[in-house]
XYZ file of C-alpha atoms in Angstrom:
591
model
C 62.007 -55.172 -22.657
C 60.521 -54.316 -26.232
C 57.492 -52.280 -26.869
C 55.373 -51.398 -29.878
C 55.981 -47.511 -30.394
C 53.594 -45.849 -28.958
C 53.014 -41.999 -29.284
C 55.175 -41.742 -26.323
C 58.145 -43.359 -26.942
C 57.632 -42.384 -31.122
C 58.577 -39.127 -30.072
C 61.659 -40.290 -28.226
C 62.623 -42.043 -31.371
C 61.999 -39.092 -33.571
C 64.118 -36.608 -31.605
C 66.950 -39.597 -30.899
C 66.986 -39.865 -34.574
C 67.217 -35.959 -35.451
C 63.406 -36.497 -36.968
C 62.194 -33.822 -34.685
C 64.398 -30.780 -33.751
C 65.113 -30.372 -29.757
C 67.460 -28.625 -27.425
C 69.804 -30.916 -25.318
C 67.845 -31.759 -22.660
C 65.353 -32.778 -24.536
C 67.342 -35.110 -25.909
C 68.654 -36.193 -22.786
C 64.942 -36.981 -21.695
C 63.923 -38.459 -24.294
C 67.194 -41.082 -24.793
C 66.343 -41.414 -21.110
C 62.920 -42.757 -21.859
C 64.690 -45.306 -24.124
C 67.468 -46.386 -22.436
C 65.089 -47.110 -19.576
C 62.548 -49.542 -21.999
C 66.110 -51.231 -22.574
C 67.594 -51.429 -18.938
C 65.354 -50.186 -16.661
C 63.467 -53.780 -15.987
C 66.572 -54.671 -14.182
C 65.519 -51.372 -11.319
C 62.138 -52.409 -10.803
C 60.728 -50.355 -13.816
C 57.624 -51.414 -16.240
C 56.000 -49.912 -19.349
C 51.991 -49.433 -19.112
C 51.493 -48.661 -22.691
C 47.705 -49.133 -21.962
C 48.083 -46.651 -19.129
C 50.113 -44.396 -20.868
C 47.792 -44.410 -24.084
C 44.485 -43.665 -22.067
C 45.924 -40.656 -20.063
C 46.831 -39.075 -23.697
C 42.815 -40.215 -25.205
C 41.556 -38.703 -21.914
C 42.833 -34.899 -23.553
C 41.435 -35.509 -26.869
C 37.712 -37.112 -25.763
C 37.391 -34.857 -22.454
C 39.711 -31.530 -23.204
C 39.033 -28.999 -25.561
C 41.324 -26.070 -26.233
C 40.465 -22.649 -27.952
C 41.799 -21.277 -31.580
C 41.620 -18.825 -33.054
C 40.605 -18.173 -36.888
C 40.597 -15.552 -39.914
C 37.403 -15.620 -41.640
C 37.636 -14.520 -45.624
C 37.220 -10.897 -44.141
C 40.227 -10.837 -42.111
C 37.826 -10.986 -38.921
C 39.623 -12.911 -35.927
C 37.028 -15.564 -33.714
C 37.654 -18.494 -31.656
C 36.301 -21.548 -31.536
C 36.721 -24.656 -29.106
C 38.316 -28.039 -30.527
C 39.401 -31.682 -28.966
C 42.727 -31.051 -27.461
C 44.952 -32.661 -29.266
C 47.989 -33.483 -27.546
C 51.327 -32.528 -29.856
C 53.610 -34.909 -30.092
C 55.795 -33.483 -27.483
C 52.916 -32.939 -24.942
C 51.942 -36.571 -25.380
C 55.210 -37.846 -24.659
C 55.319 -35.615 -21.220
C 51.631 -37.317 -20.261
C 52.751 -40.080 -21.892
C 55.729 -41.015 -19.507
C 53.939 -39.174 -16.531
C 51.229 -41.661 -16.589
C 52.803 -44.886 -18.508
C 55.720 -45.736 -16.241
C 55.518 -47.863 -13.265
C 57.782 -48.695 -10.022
C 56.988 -51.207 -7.663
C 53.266 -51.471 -8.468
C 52.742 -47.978 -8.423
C 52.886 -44.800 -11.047
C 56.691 -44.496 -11.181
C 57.095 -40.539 -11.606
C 56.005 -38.170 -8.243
C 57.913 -34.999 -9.502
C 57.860 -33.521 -12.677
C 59.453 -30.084 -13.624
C 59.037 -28.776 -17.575
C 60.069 -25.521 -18.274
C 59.587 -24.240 -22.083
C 59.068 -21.051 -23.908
C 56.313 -18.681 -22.873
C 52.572 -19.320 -25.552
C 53.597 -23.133 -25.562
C 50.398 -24.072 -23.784
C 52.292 -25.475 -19.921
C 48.939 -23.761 -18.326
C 46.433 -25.734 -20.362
C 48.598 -28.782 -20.469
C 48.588 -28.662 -16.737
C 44.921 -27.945 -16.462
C 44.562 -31.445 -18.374
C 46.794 -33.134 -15.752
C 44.922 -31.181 -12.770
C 41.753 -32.981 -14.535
C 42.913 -36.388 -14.609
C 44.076 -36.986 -11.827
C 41.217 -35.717 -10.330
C 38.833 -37.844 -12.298
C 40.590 -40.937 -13.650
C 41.380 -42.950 -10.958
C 38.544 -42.821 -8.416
C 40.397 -42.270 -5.363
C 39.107 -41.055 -2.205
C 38.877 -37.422 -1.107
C 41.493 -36.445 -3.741
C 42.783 -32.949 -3.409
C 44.039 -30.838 -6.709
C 45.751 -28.006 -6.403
C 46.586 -24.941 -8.636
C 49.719 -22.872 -6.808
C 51.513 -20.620 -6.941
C 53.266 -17.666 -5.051
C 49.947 -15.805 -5.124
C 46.251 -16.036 -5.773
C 45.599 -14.233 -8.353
C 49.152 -16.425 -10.200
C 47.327 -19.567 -9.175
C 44.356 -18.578 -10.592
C 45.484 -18.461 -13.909
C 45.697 -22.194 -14.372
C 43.023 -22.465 -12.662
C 40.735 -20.245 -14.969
C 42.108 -22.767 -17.606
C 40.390 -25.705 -16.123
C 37.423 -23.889 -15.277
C 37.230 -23.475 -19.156
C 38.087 -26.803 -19.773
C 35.322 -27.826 -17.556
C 32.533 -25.291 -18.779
C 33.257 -26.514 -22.428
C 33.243 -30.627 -21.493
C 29.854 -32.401 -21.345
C 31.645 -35.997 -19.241
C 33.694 -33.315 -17.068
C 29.806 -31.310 -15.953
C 28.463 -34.653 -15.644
C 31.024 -35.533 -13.187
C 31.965 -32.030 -11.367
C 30.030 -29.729 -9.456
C 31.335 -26.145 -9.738
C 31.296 -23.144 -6.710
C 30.992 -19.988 -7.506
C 29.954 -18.300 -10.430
C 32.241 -15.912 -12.293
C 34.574 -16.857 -11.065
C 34.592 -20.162 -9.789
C 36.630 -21.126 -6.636
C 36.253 -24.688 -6.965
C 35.863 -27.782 -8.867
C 34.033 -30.710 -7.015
C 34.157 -34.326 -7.493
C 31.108 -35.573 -5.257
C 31.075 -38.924 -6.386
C 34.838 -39.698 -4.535
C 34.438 -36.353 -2.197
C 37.391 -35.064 -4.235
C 38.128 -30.872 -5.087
C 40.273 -28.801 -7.736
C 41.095 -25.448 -6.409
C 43.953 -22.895 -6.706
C 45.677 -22.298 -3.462
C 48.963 -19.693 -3.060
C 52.152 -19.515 -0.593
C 50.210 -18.033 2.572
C 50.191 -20.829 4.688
C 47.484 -19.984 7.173
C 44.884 -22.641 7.855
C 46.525 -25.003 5.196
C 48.833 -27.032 7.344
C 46.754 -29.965 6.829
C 46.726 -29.904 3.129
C 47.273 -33.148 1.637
C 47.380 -32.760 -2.365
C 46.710 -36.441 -5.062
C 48.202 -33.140 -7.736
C 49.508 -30.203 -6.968
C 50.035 -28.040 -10.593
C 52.683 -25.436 -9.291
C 52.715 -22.486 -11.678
C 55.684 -19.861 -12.862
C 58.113 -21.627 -10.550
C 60.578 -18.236 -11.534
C 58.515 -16.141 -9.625
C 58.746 -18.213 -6.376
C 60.689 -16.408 -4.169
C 61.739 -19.250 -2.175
C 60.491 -22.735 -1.983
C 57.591 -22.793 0.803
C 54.957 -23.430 -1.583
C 56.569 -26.418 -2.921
C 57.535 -27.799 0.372
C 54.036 -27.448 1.994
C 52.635 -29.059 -0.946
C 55.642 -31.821 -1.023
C 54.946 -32.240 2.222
C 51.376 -33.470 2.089
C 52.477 -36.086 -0.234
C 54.426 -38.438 1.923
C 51.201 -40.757 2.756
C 50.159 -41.011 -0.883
C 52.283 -43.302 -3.310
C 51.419 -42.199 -6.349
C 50.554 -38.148 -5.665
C 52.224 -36.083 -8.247
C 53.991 -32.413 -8.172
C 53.816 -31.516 -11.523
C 56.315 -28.061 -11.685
C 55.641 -25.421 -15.279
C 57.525 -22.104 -15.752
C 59.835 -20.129 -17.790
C 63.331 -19.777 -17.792
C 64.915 -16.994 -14.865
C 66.960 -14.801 -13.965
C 68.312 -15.789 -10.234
C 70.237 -18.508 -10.303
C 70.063 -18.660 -6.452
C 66.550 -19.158 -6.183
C 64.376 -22.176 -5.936
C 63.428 -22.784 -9.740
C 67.436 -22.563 -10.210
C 67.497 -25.287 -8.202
C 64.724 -27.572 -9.219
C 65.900 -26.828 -12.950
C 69.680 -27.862 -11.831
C 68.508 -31.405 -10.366
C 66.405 -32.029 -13.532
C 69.397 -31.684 -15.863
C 71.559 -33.636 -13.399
C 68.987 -36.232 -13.376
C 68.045 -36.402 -17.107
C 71.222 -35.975 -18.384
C 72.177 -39.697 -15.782
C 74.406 -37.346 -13.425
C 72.136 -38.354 -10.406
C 69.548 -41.396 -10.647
C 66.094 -40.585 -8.928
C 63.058 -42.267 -10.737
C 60.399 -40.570 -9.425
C 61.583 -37.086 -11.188
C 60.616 -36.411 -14.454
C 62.200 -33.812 -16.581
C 61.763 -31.724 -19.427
C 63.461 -28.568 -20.800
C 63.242 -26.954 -24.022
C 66.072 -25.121 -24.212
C 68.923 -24.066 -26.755
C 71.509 -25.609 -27.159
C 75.082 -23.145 -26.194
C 75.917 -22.502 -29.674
C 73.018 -21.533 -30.895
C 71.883 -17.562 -31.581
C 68.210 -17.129 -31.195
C 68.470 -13.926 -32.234
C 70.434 -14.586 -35.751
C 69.139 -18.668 -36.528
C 64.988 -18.753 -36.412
C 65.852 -22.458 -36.832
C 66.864 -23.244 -33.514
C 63.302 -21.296 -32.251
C 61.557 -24.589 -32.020
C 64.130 -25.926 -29.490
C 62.461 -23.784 -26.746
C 59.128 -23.162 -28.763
C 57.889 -26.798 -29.828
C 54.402 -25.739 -29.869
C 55.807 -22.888 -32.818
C 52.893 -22.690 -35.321
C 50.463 -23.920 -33.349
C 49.530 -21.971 -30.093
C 52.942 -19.490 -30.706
C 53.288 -18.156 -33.878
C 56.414 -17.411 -36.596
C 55.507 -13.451 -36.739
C 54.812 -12.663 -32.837
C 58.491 -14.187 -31.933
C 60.288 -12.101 -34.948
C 58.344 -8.624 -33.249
C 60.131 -9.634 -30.071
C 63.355 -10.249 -31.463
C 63.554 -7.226 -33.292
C 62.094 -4.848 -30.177
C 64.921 -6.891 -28.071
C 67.457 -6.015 -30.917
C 66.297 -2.624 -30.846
C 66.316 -2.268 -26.785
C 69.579 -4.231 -25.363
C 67.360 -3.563 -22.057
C 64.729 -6.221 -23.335
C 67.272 -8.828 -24.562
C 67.144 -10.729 -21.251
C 63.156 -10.789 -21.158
C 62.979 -12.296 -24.627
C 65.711 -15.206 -23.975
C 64.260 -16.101 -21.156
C 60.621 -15.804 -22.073
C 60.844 -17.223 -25.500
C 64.166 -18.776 -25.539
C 64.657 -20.496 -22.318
C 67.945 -19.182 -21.569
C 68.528 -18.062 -18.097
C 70.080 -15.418 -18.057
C 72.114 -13.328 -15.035
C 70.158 -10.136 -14.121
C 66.207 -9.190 -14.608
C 67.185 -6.789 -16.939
C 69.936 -7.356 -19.017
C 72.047 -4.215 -18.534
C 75.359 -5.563 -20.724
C 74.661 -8.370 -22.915
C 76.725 -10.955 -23.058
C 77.336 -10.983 -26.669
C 78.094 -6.987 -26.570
C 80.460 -7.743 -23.257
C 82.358 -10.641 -24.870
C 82.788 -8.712 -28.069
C 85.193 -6.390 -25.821
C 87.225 -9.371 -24.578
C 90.794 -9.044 -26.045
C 94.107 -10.222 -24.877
C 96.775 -7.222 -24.719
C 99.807 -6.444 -23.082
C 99.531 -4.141 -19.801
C 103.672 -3.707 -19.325
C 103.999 -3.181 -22.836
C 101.535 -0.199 -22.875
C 103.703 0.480 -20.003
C 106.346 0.784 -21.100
C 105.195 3.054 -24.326
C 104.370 5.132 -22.075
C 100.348 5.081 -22.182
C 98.598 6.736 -19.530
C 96.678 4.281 -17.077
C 94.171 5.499 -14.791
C 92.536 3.404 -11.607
C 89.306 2.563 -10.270
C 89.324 0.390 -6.559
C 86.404 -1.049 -5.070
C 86.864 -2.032 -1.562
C 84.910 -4.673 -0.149
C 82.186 -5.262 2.333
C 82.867 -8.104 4.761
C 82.188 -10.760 2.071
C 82.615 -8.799 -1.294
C 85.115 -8.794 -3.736
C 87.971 -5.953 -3.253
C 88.382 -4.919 -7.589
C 90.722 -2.621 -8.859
C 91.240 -2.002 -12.520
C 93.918 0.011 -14.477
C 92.468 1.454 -17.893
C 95.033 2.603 -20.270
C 93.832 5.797 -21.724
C 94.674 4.430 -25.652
C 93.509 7.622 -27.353
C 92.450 10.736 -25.668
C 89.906 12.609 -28.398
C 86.402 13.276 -26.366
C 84.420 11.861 -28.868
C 86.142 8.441 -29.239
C 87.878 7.381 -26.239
C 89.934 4.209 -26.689
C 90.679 2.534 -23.714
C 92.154 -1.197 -22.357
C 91.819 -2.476 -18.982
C 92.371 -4.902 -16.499
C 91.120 -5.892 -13.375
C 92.418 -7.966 -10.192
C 90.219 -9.434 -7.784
C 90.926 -10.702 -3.647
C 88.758 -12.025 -1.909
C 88.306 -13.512 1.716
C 89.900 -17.251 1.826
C 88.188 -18.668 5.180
C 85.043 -18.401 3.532
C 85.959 -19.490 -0.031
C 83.981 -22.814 -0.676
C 80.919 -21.461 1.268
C 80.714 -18.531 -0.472
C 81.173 -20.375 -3.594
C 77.948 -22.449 -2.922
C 76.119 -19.353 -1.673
C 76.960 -17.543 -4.917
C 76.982 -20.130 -7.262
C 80.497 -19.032 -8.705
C 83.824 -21.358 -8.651
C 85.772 -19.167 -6.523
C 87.971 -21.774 -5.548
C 88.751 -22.904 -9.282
C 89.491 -18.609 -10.649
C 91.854 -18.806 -7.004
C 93.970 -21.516 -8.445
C 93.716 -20.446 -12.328
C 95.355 -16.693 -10.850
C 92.245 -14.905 -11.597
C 91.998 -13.684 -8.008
C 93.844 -13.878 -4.871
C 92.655 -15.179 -1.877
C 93.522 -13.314 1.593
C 93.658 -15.340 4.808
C 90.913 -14.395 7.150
C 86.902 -14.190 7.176
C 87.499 -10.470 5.823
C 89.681 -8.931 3.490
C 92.610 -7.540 5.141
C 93.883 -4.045 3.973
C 97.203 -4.391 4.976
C 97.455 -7.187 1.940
C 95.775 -5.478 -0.575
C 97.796 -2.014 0.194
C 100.919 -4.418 -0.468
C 99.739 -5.931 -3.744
C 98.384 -1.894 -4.646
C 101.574 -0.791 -4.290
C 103.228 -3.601 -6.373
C 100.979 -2.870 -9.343
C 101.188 0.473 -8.856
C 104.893 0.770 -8.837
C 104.797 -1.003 -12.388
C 102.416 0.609 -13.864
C 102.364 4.428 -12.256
C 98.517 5.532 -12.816
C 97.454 8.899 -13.033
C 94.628 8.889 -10.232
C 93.058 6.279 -8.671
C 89.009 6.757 -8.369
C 88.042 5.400 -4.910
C 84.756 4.741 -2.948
C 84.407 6.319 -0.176
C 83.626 3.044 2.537
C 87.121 1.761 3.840
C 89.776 4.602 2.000
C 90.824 5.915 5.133
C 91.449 2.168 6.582
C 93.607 1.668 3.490
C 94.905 4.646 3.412
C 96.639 3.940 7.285
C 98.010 0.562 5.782
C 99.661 2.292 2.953
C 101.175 4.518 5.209
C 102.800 2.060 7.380
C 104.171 0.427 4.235
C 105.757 3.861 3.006
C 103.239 3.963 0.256
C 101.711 6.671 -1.292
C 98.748 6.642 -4.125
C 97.053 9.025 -6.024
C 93.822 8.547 -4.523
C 90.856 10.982 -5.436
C 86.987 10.067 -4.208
C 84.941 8.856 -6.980
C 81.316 8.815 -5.035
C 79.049 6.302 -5.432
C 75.425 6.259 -6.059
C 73.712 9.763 -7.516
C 76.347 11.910 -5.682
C 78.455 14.376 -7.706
C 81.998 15.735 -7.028
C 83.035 18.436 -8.505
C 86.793 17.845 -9.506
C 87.739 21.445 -10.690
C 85.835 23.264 -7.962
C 88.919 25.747 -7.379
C 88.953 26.826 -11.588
C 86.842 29.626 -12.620
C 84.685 28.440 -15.207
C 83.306 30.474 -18.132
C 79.765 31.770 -17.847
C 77.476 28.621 -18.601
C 79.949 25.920 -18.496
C 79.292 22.853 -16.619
C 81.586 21.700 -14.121
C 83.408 19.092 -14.393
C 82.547 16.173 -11.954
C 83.311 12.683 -11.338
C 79.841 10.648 -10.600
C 78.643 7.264 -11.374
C 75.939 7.889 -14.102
C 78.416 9.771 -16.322
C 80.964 7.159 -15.684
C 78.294 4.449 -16.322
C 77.230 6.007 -19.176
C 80.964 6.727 -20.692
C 82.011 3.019 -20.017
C 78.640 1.297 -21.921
C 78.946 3.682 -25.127
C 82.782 2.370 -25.297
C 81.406 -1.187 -25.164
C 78.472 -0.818 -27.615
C 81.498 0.911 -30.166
C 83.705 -1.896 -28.927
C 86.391 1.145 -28.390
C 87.639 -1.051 -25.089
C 89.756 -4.010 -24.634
C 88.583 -5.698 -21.415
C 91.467 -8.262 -20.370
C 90.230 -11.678 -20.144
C 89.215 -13.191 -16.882
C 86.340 -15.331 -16.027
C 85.523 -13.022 -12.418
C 85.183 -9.995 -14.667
C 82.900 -11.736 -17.351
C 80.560 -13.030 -13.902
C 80.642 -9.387 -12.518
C 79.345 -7.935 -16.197
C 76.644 -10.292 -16.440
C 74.777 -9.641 -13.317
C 74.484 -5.605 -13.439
C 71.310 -4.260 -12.517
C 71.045 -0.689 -12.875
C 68.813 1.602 -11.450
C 67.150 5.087 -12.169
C 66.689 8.230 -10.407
C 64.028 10.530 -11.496
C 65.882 12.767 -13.853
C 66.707 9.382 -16.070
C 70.638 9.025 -14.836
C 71.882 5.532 -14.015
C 73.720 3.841 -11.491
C 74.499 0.123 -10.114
C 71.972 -1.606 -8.231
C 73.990 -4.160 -5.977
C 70.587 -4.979 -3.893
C 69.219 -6.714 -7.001
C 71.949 -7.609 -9.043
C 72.570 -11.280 -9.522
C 75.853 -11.749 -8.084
C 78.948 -9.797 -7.641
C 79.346 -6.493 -9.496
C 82.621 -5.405 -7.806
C 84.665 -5.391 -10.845
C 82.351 -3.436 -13.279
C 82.038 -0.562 -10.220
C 85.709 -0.603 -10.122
C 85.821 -0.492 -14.348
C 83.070 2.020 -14.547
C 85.285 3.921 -11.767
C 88.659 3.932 -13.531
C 86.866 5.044 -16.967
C 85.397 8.148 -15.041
C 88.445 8.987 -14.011
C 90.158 8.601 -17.372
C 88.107 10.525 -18.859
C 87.785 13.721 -16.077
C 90.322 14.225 -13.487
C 93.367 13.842 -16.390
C 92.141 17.314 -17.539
C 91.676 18.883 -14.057
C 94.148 20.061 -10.912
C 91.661 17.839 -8.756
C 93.570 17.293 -5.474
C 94.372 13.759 -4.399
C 93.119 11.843 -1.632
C 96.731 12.377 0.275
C 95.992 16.450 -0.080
C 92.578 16.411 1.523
C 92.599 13.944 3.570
């Protein structure tokens, strides 16, 4: 099949050709688009170049857009102009509304997700439009949606403005309600444009021509898109169209919808009613070192997004490791592991160092040990850190974590989490104990074989399940040096039976000091964290939270995944760095 080049597939060209800079699945969409002008005749697929040219005309004759201007004063105003589709707009309407399948518009699900200020919410206002207007069918029902009203309304407000400002669009559309309006009519085909959110009451009946589904990050699970998905089934050529950022959850709906679309634009999976774009980054490149890979995720940069606002948020995010994981996935489309980026990646990896346990061993290095015992379906961790130099100021320490974990429910769990548990169980990285739960006789066994190698100091414990282990070790003739690290805000005082001078603090063993001990030896990169791929997934989904005075501790609730082996890390460190200088008594003694 050979076609002129049109806008649409000119961009594909461009960006196949390095012309025009994009991410990788980008790319993969756009050789997509010309493999299929190639190939695709052979599965039933046509090019309406006609059909693909007038939905692009329709934003430039019907659309406006605002922009905003300096005057020779300096004095900021805005002023509406013909919306103008970029070239990487027009090749999303393009292919929405050019290809065909069997008589009928080809695409029925479309998911972009790009870089926040690229325009998604007036680009799907235009769509909303269209489809409401162009094709003269019956009793056609647009929907803006979203999780909530007042989200849906946003795009909504968008075409409201679109319509206020376009003289065919109030020719042809009646609105209700007046500041704000509530809905767009189309009397003329007994057709509506109206925002709609997630509470389902009343709107079982829905049956949407377009539903426009907005910030699909924020959906906390997928009912909006199913009820909407569901209306669909009667109508051939109804479209979903899907906008949002990058996230956070990678358990979550928008996860999921943005897995299938690489899958399918990359060839993984073949479905030709999905259409795909993602303007992301491509895994070597440092958004917050190379502006040059900005456009990747930002292809609307100098045009609705500007140069100077993304270099302010780079620099705040540079200055506040806590914002690093808003900006990549707001501006960069990176997803990243946890809301808030507690330990960036970059700063975590940077701490990633092969060493040799036995042979700090055998030099005689004190170790110290933090154990986190698992909950039904958790990870058990315990980590040795080798106490490298002992000078308060600049603790140098190496560690190393080992990880069991239930093995009945290894490949579901897997799924659940997202995480090959499976693959780290046969690379070594953890062990798998038989059973739906961990069983404490086990890991008492393979404690006392790494404890009778390495002899630690104290081992910092939780609380939950010591006194289960502590039976098992027993039976097996083994003895630890146990001492309670607690968990959450609660202090222990670890050299309660000392007289201390008049003023001095107490010494104590709780999680915000050990928190806050183990993140200023990353940020100084005064640790060597052993390699292993379970560790590097527990690090990137803390979440910490705050208590009222300021102090920190691990939030497991909304963490992204398993944290196990940081708590147990953050454990050992805390104990490093206390109970060697006390007479604290061991588990053994108070128990």
């Amino acid at each position: 099949m050979t076609v002129p080049a049109d806008q649409t597939t000119a961009y594909a060209q461009a960006v196949a050709a390095g012309e025009s800079v994009a991410g990788p699945y980008v790319r993969a969409a756009c050789a997509r688009h010309l493999r299929d002008l190639a190939e695709g005749e052979a599965r039933g697929l046509s090019w309406d170049l006609a059909g693909a040219e007038r939905a692009i005309a329709f934003f430039r004759d019907v659309l406006t857009v605002t922009v905003e201007e300096k005057d020779e004063f300096g004095d900021v105003s805005s002023r509406a102009v013909p919306f103008v589709l970029s070239p990487w707009q027009a090749f999303i309407v393009g292919s929405l509304f050019g290809w065909r399948k069997g008589g009928f518009r080809r695409f029925r699900r479309a998911y972009v997700e790009i870089g926040k200020g690229n325009g998604k919410s007036p680009l799907a206002a235009g769509i909303g439009h269209y489809m409401l207007t162009a094709f003269r069918k019956l009793e056609a029902e647009v929907y803006s949606a979203a999780t909530d009203l007042d989200q849906a309304t946003i795009l909504f407000r968008d075409a409201c403005a679109m319509f206020e400002r376009s003289r065919p669009l109030r020719a042809r559309l009646t609105a209700r309600g007046e500041n704000p309006i509530y809905q767009l009519d189309y009397k003329a085909t007994r057709s509506f444009f109206k925002p709609i959110s997630a509470e389902k009451r009343g709107k079982s009946g829905i049956r949407p021509h377009c539903a426009l589904i907005d910030e699909v990050h924020e959906h906390r699970d997928n009912s909006v898109i199913e009820m909407l998905r569901a209306g669909t089934k009667g109508n051939q050529e109804a479209l979903i169209f899907e906008i949002t950022n990058s996230g956070f959850d990678k358990k979550s709906t928008c996860w999921f919808e943005h897995e299938m679309t690489v899958k399918i634009v990359t060839g993984e999976i073949e479905n030709d009613g999905w259409f795909g774009f993602i303007a992301s980054l491509d895994e070597d490149d440092d958004p917050f070192e190379d502006e040059a890979c900005w456009i990747k995720a930002n292809p609307n940069l100098g045009i609705s997004i500007h140069l100077p606002f993304i270099r302010e948020q780079v620099a705040e995010a540079k200055g506040m490791p806590s914002k690093e994981g808003l900006v990549r996935r707001l501006h960069f489309c990176q997803w990243t592991d946890s809301e808030t980026s507690a330990i960036p990646s970059k700063l975590w990896l940077a701490c990633v160092k092969e060493f040799d346990p036995e042979e700090l061993t055998a030099r005689g290095v004190p170790c110290f040990g933090g154990l986190d015992l698992s909950r039904a379906n958790d990870l058990t961790a315990f980590t040795l850190t080798w106490l490298l130099d002992a000078s308060p100021d600049q603790w140098r320490f190496a560690s190393k974590t080992w990880f069991w974990t239930p093995k009945d429910t290894l490949l579901e769990r897997s799924k659940r989490d997202r995480a090959p548990y499976d693959l780290w169980v046969r690379e070594g990285l953890m062990e798998a104990v038989p059973g739906k739960r961990i069983s404490y006789s086990r890991v008492a066994t393979a404690l006392g074989r790494i404890c009778s190698i390495h002899n630690p100091v104290q081992i910092g414990c939780d609380d939950y399940g010591l006194e289960n282990l502590a039976e098992h070790l027993t039976l097996q003739e083994l003895q630890l040096p146990c001492v309670v690290h607690p968990q959450g805000f609660k202090r222990r005082i670890v050299d309660e039976d000392e007289a201390r001078p008049d003023g001095a603090e107490q010494i104590s063993l709780w999680m915000p000091d050990s928190i806050l001990k183990l993140e200023a030896a990353l940020l100084e990169e005064r640790i060597m964290v052993f390699p292993n791929s379970v560790m590097n997934m527990c690090s990137r989904a803390v979440v910490y939270k705050s208590n009222l005075t300021g102090h920190r501790m691990f939030d497991k609730d909304k963490a992204s995944g398993r944290i196990d082996g940081m708590v147990s890390l953050a454990m050992s460190i805390g104990v490093a760095t206390v109970v060697r200088t006390t007479t604290a008594k061991s588990f053994w003694e108070t128990a």
